[in-house]
């Protein structure tokens, strides 16, 4: 097994810029935080590396840990359904998580775990160069936007981030599984509006790229 080199610059403590391939390789053998001890498989991420949008969840759940693929359990099926409802094929986007190993009992990843894992996500974002990063739920939304505002306030809004990238926040699909009502104003109802808004934005980006 190859050695995992330090993910942080020794002098500045800034995350080292890994290539996508280095990040995938290092993540697969990573023992940098406590989450490695209970994982079955590392869940690096999957999808279209040319996509203009990345969806980011919290961390792998049970089915993801068993298969090594992001969002393939019940929450993943819900995410796929949400995407398809707006005419977005799952294969056309990139899907990942804040942490690449399953937090025990599906608890939320802790701040130090997210920070330790960040260079892998950073490498994914640098490689894919998305126009939009979709934060699914409080964990990615609050970490990426450096805010304590909750997802109910943040959802459905585009926030300028860095390198011309916008953060778009949506409810986590697991939250919709726990709140199945479709009544106007319900999380599910709002999510269907949010995904349509995202699709309109993506279509607009595609139109302007074509006319350039
Ligand atoms: N929940 C997440 O946040 N990510 C997954 O990959 C699966 C469930």
Tab-separated table of C-alpha atoms and ligand atoms in Angstrom:
chain	number	residue	atom	x	y	z
A	1	UNK	CA	0.000	0.000	0.000
A	2	UNK	CA	1.463	3.397	-0.898
A	3	UNK	CA	2.147	5.970	1.724
A	4	UNK	CA	-0.269	8.874	2.063
A	5	UNK	CA	1.782	12.075	1.910
A	6	UNK	CA	0.819	15.090	4.000
A	7	UNK	CA	-2.255	16.846	2.629
A	8	UNK	CA	-1.135	20.190	4.033
A	9	UNK	CA	1.842	22.388	3.249
A	10	UNK	CA	4.165	22.082	6.272
A	11	UNK	CA	5.068	25.796	6.362
A	12	UNK	CA	1.732	27.467	5.603
A	13	UNK	CA	-0.654	24.703	6.713
A	14	UNK	CA	-2.620	25.488	3.539
A	15	UNK	CA	-4.075	22.451	1.762
A	16	UNK	CA	-1.693	21.142	-0.893
A	17	UNK	CA	-3.103	21.296	-4.374
A	18	UNK	CA	-3.526	17.682	-5.426
A	19	UNK	CA	-4.385	16.637	-8.943
A	20	UNK	CA	-7.662	14.778	-9.326
A	21	UNK	CA	-5.805	11.503	-9.846
A	22	UNK	CA	-3.583	12.059	-6.798
A	23	UNK	CA	-6.623	12.922	-4.730
A	24	UNK	CA	-8.469	9.774	-5.789
A	25	UNK	CA	-5.452	7.619	-5.121
A	26	UNK	CA	-4.705	9.183	-1.736
A	27	UNK	CA	-8.327	9.129	-0.623
A	28	UNK	CA	-8.505	5.424	-1.364
A	29	UNK	CA	-5.703	4.698	1.118
A	30	UNK	CA	-6.387	7.587	3.504
A	31	UNK	CA	-6.077	7.145	7.268
A	32	UNK	CA	-5.974	10.871	8.101
A	33	UNK	CA	-9.059	10.983	10.288
A	34	UNK	CA	-11.023	8.679	12.564
A	35	UNK	CA	-13.584	7.854	9.852
A	36	UNK	CA	-11.161	5.513	8.082
A	37	UNK	CA	-11.320	3.034	10.969
A	38	UNK	CA	-14.934	2.011	10.407
A	39	UNK	CA	-15.251	2.393	6.642
A	40	UNK	CA	-15.782	-0.505	4.257
A	41	UNK	CA	-15.025	1.459	1.097
A	42	UNK	CA	-13.921	4.990	0.346
A	43	UNK	CA	-16.584	6.851	-1.638
A	44	UNK	CA	-14.618	9.335	-3.717
A	45	UNK	CA	-17.382	10.538	-6.045
A	46	UNK	CA	-18.620	9.797	-9.540
A	47	UNK	CA	-20.035	11.330	-12.659
A	48	UNK	CA	-19.286	13.577	-15.563
A	49	UNK	CA	-15.934	15.336	-15.212
A	50	UNK	CA	-17.067	17.861	-17.852
A	51	UNK	CA	-20.186	18.791	-15.917
A	52	UNK	CA	-20.935	22.422	-15.115
A	53	UNK	CA	-22.502	21.344	-11.830
A	54	UNK	CA	-21.352	19.278	-8.825
A	55	UNK	CA	-23.772	18.009	-6.169
A	56	UNK	CA	-22.236	17.697	-2.699
A	57	UNK	CA	-23.760	15.728	0.152
A	58	UNK	CA	-22.573	15.193	3.723
A	59	UNK	CA	-20.905	11.811	3.643
A	60	UNK	CA	-21.536	8.246	2.525
A	61	UNK	CA	-24.323	6.227	4.127
A	62	UNK	CA	-24.591	2.480	4.576
A	63	UNK	CA	-25.205	1.512	0.934
A	64	UNK	CA	-22.565	3.950	-0.304
A	65	UNK	CA	-20.027	2.513	2.171
A	66	UNK	CA	-20.811	-0.986	0.920
A	67	UNK	CA	-20.654	-0.121	-2.792
A	68	UNK	CA	-18.058	2.681	-2.947
A	69	UNK	CA	-20.515	4.895	-4.870
A	70	UNK	CA	-22.119	8.174	-3.728
A	71	UNK	CA	-25.871	8.579	-3.337
A	72	UNK	CA	-26.979	5.097	-4.309
A	73	UNK	CA	-29.028	4.256	-1.179
A	74	UNK	CA	-32.527	5.587	-0.398
A	75	UNK	CA	-31.356	9.232	-0.318
A	76	UNK	CA	-29.550	8.638	-3.599
A	77	UNK	CA	-32.665	7.260	-5.228
A	78	UNK	CA	-34.490	10.377	-4.091
A	79	UNK	CA	-31.719	12.578	-5.512
A	80	UNK	CA	-31.898	10.755	-8.853
A	81	UNK	CA	-35.676	11.235	-8.878
A	82	UNK	CA	-35.333	14.968	-8.124
A	83	UNK	CA	-32.803	15.384	-10.942
A	84	UNK	CA	-34.914	13.457	-13.415
A	85	UNK	CA	-38.031	15.453	-12.528
A	86	UNK	CA	-36.261	18.492	-14.005
A	87	UNK	CA	-34.841	16.609	-16.990
A	88	UNK	CA	-31.313	16.339	-15.557
A	89	UNK	CA	-29.765	12.905	-16.140
A	90	UNK	CA	-27.801	11.660	-13.119
A	91	UNK	CA	-24.910	10.642	-15.414
A	92	UNK	CA	-24.648	14.187	-16.766
A	93	UNK	CA	-23.557	15.656	-13.406
A	94	UNK	CA	-20.814	14.972	-10.859
A	95	UNK	CA	-21.809	13.778	-7.366
A	96	UNK	CA	-19.622	13.758	-4.262
A	97	UNK	CA	-19.576	14.363	-0.540
A	98	UNK	CA	-17.861	16.557	2.043
A	99	UNK	CA	-16.206	13.459	3.551
A	100	UNK	CA	-15.264	10.326	1.633
A	101	UNK	CA	-15.752	7.808	4.451
A	102	UNK	CA	-18.996	6.924	6.192
A	103	UNK	CA	-19.518	8.579	9.577
A	104	UNK	CA	-20.539	5.840	12.048
A	105	UNK	CA	-24.298	5.447	12.393
A	106	UNK	CA	-24.805	8.055	9.647
A	107	UNK	CA	-24.049	10.908	12.021
A	108	UNK	CA	-23.145	14.259	10.465
A	109	UNK	CA	-19.431	14.613	9.706
A	110	UNK	CA	-17.568	16.741	12.240
A	111	UNK	CA	-15.722	19.925	11.358
A	112	UNK	CA	-12.240	18.443	11.765
A	113	UNK	CA	-13.209	15.464	9.570
A	114	UNK	CA	-14.488	17.826	6.866
A	115	UNK	CA	-11.323	19.905	7.065
A	116	UNK	CA	-9.051	16.875	6.840
A	117	UNK	CA	-10.958	15.613	3.794
A	118	UNK	CA	-11.206	19.028	2.119
A	119	UNK	CA	-8.131	18.694	-0.178
A	120	UNK	CA	-9.869	15.811	-1.975
A	121	UNK	CA	-12.976	17.864	-2.686
A	122	UNK	CA	-10.795	20.826	-3.596
A	123	UNK	CA	-9.046	18.656	-6.207
A	124	UNK	CA	-12.392	17.499	-7.587
A	125	UNK	CA	-13.619	21.086	-7.912
A	126	UNK	CA	-10.367	22.243	-9.555
A	127	UNK	CA	-10.517	19.411	-12.075
A	128	UNK	CA	-14.181	19.695	-12.971
A	129	UNK	CA	-14.288	23.512	-12.921
A	130	UNK	CA	-18.051	23.639	-12.362
A	131	UNK	CA	-20.078	26.805	-12.683
A	132	UNK	CA	-22.347	25.711	-9.824
A	133	UNK	CA	-21.749	23.644	-6.684
A	134	UNK	CA	-25.022	22.406	-5.208
A	135	UNK	CA	-24.826	22.058	-1.433
A	136	UNK	CA	-27.283	19.410	-0.263
A	137	UNK	CA	-28.327	20.249	3.281
A	138	UNK	CA	-26.847	22.168	6.183
A	139	UNK	CA	-23.433	20.493	6.357
A	140	UNK	CA	-22.055	21.455	2.921
A	141	UNK	CA	-24.037	24.712	2.757
A	142	UNK	CA	-22.735	26.032	6.076
A	143	UNK	CA	-19.185	24.851	5.523
A	144	UNK	CA	-18.834	26.198	1.983
A	145	UNK	CA	-20.552	29.510	2.697
A	146	UNK	CA	-18.952	29.907	6.135
A	147	UNK	CA	-22.328	30.699	7.676
A	148	UNK	CA	-24.486	29.518	10.544
A	149	UNK	CA	-27.694	30.239	8.588
A	150	UNK	CA	-29.865	27.151	8.195
A	151	UNK	CA	-30.775	25.425	4.951
A	152	UNK	CA	-34.372	26.643	5.176
A	153	UNK	CA	-33.058	30.191	4.722
A	154	UNK	CA	-30.286	29.298	2.267
A	155	UNK	CA	-32.161	26.956	-0.097
A	156	UNK	CA	-33.154	28.087	-3.568
A	157	UNK	CA	-30.524	30.830	-3.625
A	158	UNK	CA	-27.336	31.284	-5.642
A	159	UNK	CA	-24.334	32.628	-3.740
A	160	UNK	CA	-21.169	33.867	-5.492
A	161	UNK	CA	-18.283	31.762	-4.156
A	162	UNK	CA	-14.868	31.821	-5.870
A	163	UNK	CA	-13.318	31.367	-9.333
A	164	UNK	CA	-16.645	32.326	-10.937
A	165	UNK	CA	-18.396	29.443	-9.150
A	166	UNK	CA	-21.760	29.872	-7.448
A	167	UNK	CA	-23.044	27.834	-4.514
A	168	UNK	CA	-26.691	26.780	-4.802
A	169	UNK	CA	-28.344	25.302	-1.724
A	170	UNK	CA	-31.053	22.661	-1.590
A	171	UNK	CA	-32.551	20.446	1.088
A	172	UNK	CA	-30.755	17.138	1.602
A	173	UNK	CA	-32.746	14.294	-0.051
A	174	UNK	CA	-32.830	12.412	3.304
A	175	UNK	CA	-34.791	15.313	4.751
A	176	UNK	CA	-37.395	14.813	2.030
A	177	UNK	CA	-37.621	11.100	2.874
A	178	UNK	CA	-38.474	12.103	6.437
A	179	UNK	CA	-40.964	14.757	5.245
A	180	UNK	CA	-42.973	13.180	2.433
A	181	UNK	CA	-45.781	15.792	2.218
A	182	UNK	CA	-46.160	17.470	-1.179
A	183	UNK	CA	-48.319	20.310	0.137
A	184	UNK	CA	-47.384	23.830	-1.061
A	185	UNK	CA	-44.631	25.119	1.221
A	186	UNK	CA	-43.446	21.618	2.212
A	187	UNK	CA	-39.743	20.730	1.768
A	188	UNK	CA	-40.636	18.467	-1.167
A	189	UNK	CA	-42.698	21.146	-2.882
A	190	UNK	CA	-39.902	23.691	-2.397
A	191	UNK	CA	-37.302	21.233	-3.685
A	192	UNK	CA	-39.218	20.728	-6.907
A	193	UNK	CA	-39.137	24.516	-7.363
A	194	UNK	CA	-35.434	24.622	-6.495
A	195	UNK	CA	-34.430	21.968	-9.012
A	196	UNK	CA	-36.416	23.693	-11.775
A	197	UNK	CA	-34.623	26.930	-10.939
A	198	UNK	CA	-31.277	25.158	-11.126
A	199	UNK	CA	-32.183	23.630	-14.505
A	200	UNK	CA	-33.117	27.057	-15.859
A	201	UNK	CA	-29.753	28.410	-14.700
A	202	UNK	CA	-27.885	25.480	-16.295
A	203	UNK	CA	-29.799	25.943	-19.564
A	204	UNK	CA	-28.928	29.650	-19.484
A	205	UNK	CA	-25.235	28.842	-18.960
A	206	UNK	CA	-25.338	26.427	-21.884
A	207	UNK	CA	-26.989	29.023	-24.137
A	208	UNK	CA	-24.394	31.656	-23.302
A	209	UNK	CA	-21.524	29.169	-23.812
A	210	UNK	CA	-22.901	28.377	-27.300
A	211	UNK	CA	-23.250	32.016	-28.284
A	212	UNK	CA	-19.631	32.834	-27.261
B	1	LIG	N1	-26.139	10.981	2.079
B	1	LIG	C1	-25.105	11.768	1.698
B	1	LIG	O1	-24.973	12.903	2.174
B	1	LIG	N2	-24.262	11.300	0.785
B	1	LIG	C2	-24.386	10.092	0.232
B	1	LIG	O2	-23.563	9.738	-0.601
B	1	LIG	C3	-25.472	9.305	0.635
B	1	LIG	C4	-26.328	9.756	1.558
